[in-house]
Coordinates of C-alpha atoms and ligand atoms in Angstrom, one line a residue:
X1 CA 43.3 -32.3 225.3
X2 CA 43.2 -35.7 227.9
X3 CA 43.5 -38.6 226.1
X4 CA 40.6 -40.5 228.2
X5 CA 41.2 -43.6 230.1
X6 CA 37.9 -45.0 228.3
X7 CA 36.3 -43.9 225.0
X8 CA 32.7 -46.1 223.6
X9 CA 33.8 -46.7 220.0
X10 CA 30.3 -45.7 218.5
X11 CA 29.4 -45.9 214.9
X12 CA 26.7 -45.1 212.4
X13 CA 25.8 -48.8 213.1
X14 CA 24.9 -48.4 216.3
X15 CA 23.2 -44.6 215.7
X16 CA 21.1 -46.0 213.0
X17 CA 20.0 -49.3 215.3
X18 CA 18.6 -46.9 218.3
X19 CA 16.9 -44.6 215.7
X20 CA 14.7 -47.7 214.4
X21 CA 14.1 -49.1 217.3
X22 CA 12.3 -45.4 218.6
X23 CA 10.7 -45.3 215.1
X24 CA 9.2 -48.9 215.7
X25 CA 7.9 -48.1 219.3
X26 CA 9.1 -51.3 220.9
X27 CA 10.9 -49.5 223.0
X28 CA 10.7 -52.7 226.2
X29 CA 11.7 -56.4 226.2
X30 CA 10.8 -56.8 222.5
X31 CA 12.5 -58.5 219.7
X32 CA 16.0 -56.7 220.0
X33 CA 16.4 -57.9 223.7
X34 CA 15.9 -61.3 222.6
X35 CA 18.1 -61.0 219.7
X36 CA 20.9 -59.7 221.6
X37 CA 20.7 -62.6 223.9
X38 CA 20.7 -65.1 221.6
X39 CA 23.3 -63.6 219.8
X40 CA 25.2 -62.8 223.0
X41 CA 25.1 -66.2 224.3
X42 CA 26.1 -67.7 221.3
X43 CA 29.0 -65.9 221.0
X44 CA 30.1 -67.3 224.7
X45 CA 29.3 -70.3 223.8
X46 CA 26.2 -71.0 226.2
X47 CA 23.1 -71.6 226.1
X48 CA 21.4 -69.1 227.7
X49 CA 20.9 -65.0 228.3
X50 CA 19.1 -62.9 230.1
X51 CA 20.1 -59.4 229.5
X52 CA 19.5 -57.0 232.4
X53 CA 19.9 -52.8 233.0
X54 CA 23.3 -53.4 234.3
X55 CA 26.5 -56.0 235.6
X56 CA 25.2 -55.5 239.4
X57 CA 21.5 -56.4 238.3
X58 CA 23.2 -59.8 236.9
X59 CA 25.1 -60.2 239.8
X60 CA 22.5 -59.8 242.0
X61 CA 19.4 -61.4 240.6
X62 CA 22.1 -64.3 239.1
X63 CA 23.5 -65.2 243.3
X64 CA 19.5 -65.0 244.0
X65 CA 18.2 -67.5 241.8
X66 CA 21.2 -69.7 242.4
X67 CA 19.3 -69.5 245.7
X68 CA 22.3 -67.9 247.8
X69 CA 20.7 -66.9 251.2
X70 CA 21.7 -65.6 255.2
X71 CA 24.3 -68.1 256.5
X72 CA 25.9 -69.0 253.3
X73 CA 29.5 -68.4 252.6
X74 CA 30.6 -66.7 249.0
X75 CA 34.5 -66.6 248.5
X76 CA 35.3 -63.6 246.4
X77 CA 38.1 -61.4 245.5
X78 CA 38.8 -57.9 247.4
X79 CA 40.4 -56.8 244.7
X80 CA 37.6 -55.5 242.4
X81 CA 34.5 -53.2 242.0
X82 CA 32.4 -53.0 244.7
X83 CA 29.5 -54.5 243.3
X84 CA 31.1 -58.2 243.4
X85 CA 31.2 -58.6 246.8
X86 CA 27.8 -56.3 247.8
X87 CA 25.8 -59.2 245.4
X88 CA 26.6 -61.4 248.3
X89 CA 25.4 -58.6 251.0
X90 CA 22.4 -58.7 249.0
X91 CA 21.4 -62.4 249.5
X92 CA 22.5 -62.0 252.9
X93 CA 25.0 -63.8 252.6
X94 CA 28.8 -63.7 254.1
X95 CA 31.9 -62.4 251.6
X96 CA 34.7 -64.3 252.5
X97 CA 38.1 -62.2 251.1
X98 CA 40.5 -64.9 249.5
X99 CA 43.8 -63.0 248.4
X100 CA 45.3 -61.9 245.1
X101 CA 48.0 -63.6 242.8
X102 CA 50.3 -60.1 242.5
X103 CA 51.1 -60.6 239.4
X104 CA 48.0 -61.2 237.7
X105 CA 45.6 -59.5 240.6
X106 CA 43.2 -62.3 239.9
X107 CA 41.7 -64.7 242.5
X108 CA 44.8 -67.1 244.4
X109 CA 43.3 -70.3 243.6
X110 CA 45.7 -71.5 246.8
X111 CA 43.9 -68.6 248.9
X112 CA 40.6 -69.9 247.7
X113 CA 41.4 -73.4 249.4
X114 CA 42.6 -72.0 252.1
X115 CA 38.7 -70.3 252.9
X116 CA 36.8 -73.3 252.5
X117 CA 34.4 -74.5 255.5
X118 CA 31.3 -76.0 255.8
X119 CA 29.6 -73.3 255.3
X120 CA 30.8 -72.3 251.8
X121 CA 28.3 -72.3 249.1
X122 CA 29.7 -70.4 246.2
X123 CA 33.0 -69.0 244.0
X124 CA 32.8 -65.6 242.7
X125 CA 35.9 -65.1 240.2
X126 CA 36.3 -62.0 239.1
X127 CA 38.2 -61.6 235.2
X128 CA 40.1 -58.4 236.1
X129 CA 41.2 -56.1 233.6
X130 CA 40.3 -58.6 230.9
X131 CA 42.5 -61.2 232.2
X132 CA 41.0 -64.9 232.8
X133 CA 41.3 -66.2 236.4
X134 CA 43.0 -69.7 236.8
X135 CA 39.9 -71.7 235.8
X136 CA 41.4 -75.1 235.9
X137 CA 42.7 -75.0 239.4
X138 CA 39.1 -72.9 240.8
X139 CA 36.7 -74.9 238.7
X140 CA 38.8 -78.1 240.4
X141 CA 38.6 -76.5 244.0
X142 CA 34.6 -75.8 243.4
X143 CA 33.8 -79.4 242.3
X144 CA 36.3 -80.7 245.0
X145 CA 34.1 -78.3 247.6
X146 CA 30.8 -78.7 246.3
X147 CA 30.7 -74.7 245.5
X148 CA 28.7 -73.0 243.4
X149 CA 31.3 -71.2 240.8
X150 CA 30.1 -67.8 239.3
X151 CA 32.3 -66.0 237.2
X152 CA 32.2 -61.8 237.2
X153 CA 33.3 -61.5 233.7
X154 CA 32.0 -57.7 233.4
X155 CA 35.6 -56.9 232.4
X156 CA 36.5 -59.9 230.1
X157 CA 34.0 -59.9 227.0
X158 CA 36.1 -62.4 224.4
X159 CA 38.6 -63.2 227.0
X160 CA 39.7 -67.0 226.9
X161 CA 41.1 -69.5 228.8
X162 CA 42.9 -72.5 227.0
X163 CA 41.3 -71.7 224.0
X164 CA 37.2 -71.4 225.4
X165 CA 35.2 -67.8 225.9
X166 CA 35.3 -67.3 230.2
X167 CA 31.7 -66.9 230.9
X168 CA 31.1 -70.7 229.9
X169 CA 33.3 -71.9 232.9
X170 CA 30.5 -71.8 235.6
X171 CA 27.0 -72.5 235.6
X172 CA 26.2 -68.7 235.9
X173 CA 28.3 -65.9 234.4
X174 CA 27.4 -61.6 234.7
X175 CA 28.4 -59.7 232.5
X176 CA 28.4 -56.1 232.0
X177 CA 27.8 -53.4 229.2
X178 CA 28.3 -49.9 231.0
X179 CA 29.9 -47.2 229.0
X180 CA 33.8 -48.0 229.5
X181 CA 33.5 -51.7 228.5
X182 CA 35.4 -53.1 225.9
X183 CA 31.9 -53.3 224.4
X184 CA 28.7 -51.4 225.8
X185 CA 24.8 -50.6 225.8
X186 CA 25.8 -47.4 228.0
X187 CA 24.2 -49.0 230.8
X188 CA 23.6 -52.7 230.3
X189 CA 24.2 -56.6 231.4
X190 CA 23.7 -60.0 230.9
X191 CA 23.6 -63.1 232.6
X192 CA 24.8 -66.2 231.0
X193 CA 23.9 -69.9 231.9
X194 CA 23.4 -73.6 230.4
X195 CA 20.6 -74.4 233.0
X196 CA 17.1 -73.4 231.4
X197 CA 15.5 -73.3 235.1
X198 CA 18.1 -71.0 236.0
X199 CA 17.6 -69.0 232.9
X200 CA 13.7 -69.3 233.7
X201 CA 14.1 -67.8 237.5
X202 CA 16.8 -64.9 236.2
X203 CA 14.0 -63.7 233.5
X204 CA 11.5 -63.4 236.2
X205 CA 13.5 -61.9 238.4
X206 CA 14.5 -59.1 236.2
X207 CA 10.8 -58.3 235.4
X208 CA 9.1 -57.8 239.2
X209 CA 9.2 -61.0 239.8
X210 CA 6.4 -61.6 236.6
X211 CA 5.8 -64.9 235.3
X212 CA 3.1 -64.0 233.2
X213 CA 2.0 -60.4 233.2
X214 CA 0.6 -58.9 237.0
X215 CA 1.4 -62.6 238.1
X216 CA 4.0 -62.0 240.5
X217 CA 5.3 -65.4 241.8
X218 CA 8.0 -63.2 244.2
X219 CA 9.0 -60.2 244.9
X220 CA 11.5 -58.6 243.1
X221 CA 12.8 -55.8 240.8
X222 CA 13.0 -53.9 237.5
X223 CA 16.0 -54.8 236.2
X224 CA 15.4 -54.8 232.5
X225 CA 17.2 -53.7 229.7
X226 CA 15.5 -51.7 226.9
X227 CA 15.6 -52.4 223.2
X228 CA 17.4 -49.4 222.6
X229 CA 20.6 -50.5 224.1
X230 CA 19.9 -54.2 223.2
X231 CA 19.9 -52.4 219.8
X232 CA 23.5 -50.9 220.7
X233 CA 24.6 -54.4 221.9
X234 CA 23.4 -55.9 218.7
X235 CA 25.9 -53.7 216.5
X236 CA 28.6 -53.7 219.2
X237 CA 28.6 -57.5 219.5
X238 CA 29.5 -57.3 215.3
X239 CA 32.7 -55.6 216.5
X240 CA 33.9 -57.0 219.8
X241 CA 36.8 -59.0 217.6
X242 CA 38.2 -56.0 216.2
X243 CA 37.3 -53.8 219.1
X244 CA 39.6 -56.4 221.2
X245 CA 42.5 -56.6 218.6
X246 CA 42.8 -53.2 218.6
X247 CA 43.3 -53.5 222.7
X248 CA 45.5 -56.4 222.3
X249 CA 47.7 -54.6 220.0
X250 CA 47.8 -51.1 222.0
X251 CA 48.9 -53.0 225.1
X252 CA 51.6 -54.9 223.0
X253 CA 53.3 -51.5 221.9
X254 CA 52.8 -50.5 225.5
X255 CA 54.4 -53.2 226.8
X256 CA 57.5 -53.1 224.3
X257 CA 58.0 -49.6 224.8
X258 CA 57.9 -49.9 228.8
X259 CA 59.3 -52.7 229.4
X260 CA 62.4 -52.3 231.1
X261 CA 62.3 -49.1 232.5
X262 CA 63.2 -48.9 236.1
X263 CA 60.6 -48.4 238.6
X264 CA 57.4 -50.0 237.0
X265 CA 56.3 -53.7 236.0
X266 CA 54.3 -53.6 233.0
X267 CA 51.0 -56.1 232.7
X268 CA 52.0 -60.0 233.6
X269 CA 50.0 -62.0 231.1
X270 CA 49.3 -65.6 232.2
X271 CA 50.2 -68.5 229.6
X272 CA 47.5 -69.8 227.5
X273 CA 45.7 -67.0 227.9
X274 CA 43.5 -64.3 225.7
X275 CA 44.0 -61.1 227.9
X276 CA 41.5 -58.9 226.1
X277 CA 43.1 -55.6 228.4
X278 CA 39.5 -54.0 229.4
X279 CA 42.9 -52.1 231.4
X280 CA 46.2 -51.9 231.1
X281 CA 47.8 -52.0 234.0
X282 CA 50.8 -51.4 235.4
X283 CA 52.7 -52.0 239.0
X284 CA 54.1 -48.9 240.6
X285 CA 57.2 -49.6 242.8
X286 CA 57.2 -46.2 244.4
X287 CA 55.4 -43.1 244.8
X288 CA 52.5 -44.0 242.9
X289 CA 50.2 -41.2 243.6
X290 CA 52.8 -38.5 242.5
X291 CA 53.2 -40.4 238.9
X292 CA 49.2 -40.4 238.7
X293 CA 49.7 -36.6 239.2
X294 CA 52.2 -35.9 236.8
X295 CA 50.2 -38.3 234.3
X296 CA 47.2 -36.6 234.8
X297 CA 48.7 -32.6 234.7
X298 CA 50.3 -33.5 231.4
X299 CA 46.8 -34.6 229.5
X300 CA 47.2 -38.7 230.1
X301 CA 44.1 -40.2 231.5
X302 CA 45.5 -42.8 234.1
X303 CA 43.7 -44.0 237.0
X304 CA 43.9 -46.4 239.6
X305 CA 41.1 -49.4 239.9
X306 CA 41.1 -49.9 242.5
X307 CA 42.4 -47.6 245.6
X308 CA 41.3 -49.6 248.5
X309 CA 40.3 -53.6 248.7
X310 CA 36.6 -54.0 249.1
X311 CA 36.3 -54.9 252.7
X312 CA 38.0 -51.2 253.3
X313 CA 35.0 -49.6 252.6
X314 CA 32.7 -48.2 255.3
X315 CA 30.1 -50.8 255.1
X316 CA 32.7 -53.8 254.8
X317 CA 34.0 -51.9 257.8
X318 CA 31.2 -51.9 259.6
X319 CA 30.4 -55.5 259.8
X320 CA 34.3 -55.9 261.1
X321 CA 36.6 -56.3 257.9
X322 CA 40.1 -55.0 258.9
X323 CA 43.5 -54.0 257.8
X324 CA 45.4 -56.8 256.9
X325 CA 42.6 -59.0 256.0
X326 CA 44.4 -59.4 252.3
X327 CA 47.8 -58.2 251.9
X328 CA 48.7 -58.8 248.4
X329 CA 44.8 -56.6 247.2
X330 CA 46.5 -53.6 249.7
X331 CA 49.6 -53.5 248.2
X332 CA 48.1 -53.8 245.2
X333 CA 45.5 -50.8 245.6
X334 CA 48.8 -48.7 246.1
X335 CA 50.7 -49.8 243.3
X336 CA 48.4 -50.4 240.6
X337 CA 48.0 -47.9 237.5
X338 CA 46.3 -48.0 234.6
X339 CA 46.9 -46.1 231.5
X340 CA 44.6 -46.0 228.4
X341 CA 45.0 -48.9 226.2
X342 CA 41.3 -48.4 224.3
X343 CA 41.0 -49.0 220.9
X344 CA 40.1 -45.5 219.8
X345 CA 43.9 -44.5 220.4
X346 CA 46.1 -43.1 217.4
X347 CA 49.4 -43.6 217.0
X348 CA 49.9 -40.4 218.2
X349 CA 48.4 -40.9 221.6
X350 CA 50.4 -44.2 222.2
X351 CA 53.4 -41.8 221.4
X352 CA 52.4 -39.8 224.5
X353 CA 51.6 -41.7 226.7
X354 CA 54.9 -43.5 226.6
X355 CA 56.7 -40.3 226.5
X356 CA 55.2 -39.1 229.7
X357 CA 55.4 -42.5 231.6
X358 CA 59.1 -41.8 230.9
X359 CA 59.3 -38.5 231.9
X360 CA 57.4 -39.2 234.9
X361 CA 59.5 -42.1 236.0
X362 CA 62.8 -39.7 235.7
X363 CA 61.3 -36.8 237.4
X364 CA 59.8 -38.7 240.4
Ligands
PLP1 C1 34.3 -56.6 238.0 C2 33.0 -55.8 237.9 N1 31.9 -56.4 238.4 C3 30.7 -55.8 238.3 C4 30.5 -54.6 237.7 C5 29.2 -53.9 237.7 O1 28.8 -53.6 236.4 P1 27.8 -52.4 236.2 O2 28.6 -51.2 236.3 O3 27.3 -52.6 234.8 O4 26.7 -52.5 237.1 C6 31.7 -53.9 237.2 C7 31.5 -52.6 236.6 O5 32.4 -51.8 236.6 C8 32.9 -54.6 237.3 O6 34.0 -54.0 236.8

């Protein structure tokens, strides 16, 4: 048996929740949507949701009605999932690849500066792996600029940063639900913000562009969530607290039990932060590939997020991205590794996993 790199802890709770929703045939943007963003959004700590059908929906429809169009320049990370960076190609817009910190693999709040021009219109931080980006210094650097900041925080539900939720740092925060999240809908997002005219333009953007019904004020997409999973994030939203313990305290016996051992560098953790470890992730000094293998062959779940920076791929490519754009996010797509750290591990599994990261190390 693989012990999975991701497992959706699902309960009763949340069987129960879909069942009444199909048995009250509000199946669409009914009450439960609307509960789960209030409820959502309080829990942040802002003042407004609009859930969506996924974290790319919220990316994309939150950069649009920030009003992000051709021309504009959007600093991001290269170090992430894809859809970061294609919400900019989607407004037209330019990504503009600011390198990593290597020991978080967040956004370099230095490298950030360093992209600034006239042209530069927005932020996108990225939370990765549940760790919160250096908000003080970026928040500082987006006032200084007069940038828009948005934070991706589809890997960092509960995640703080001095002591407040990230997703309340920017005017507009995505956040995502999909199945391996450290809590999820299935398929599922929401965006967050305190402006109620932003809020406003998300909510028709999500629903064809609808201001009232078959009123269509612009064109745009289906991008709504269903009350079946707003159900799910309802009862999932209960547990994120314990769901996020239970991380926290996987990757601590991780962490004692690796640290040390010759050839890896387990997970940096910044000060003052709440890592919630949506992955645990460790650095690879050599030979990375051939440990995944071994991992793999002997029933442990790793995997690497993510292989290649996001300007290596074809369509980054294409519009002239190159080797050596970002340094730090390629040496970090070879060395990174992350081993399961979700909360639905037994004792048993932690065991193993340890065990084979050791065995690995001494037979590589
Ligand atoms: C950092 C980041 N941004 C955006 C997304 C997109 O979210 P979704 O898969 O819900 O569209 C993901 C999902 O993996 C992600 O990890």
């Amino acid at each position: 048996m693989v012990i999975p790199i991701s497992k959706p802890s699902i309960g009763k709770e949340e069987i129960d929740a879909v069942v009444s929703v199909l048995r009250s045939g509000n199946l669409v943007q009914g009450e439960k949507v609307r509960e789960f963003e209030i409820d959502f959004s309080r829990y942040v700590g802002a003042k407004f949701g609009v859930a969506v059908s996924s974290g790319t929906a919220a990316l994309q429809i939150g950069l649009q009605a920030l009003g992000l169009k051709k021309g504009d320049e959007v600093i991001t990370t290269p170090f992430s999932f894809a859809s970061t960076a294609n919400a900019v190609l989607h407004c037209e817009a330019k990504p503009v690849f600011a390198d990593i910190d290597p020991r978080t693999f967040n956004i370099d709040p230095v490298k950030i500066k360093e992209c600034l021009t006239e042209r530069t219109k927005a932020v996108i931080c990225v939370h990765l792996y549940g760790q919160p980006c250096e908000m003080d210094q970026i928040v500082k650097t987006c006032r200084y600029a007069g940038a828009e900041l948005i934070e991706d925080a589809a890997q960092a539900v509960g995640a703080e940063y001095k002591g407040k939720k990230v997703g309340g740092f920017s005017r507009l925060s995505a956040f995502s639900f999909y199945a391996t999240k450290n809590i999820t809908t299935g398929e599922g997002g929401m965006i967050l913000t305190g402006s109620e005219e932003l809020a406003e333009k998300a909510s028709i953007m999500r629903n064809q562009g609808q201001s009232r019904p078959y009123r269509h004020e612009i064109i745009s997409y289906n991008f709504r969530m269903t009350d079946m999973q707003a159900s799910i994030g309802i009862e999932q939203l209960k547990k994120v607290e314990a769901l996020n313990s239970k991380r926290i305290e996987n990757a601590g016996f991780l962490t004692d039990s690796l640290s040390g051992l010759e050839g890896i560098q387990i997970p940096f953790v910044q000060k003052g932060v709440k890592h919630v470890f949506h992955q645990y992730t460790i650095k690879v000094e050599k030979n990375r590939d051939r440990l995944l293998e071994y991992l793999n062959h002997h029933g442990i779940g790793a995997k690497v997020y993510y292989p290649e920076p996001i300007y290596r791929q074809p369509p980054y490519e294409r519009m002239g991205f190159r080797k050596g754009c970002c340094p730090l996010a390629e040496e970090a797509s070879e060395k990174v590794l992350s081993l399961p750290v979700h909360p639905l591990l037994t004792e048993k599994d932690l065991d193993k996993i340890v065990k084979i990261v050791r065995d690995g190390l001494s037979s590589a």
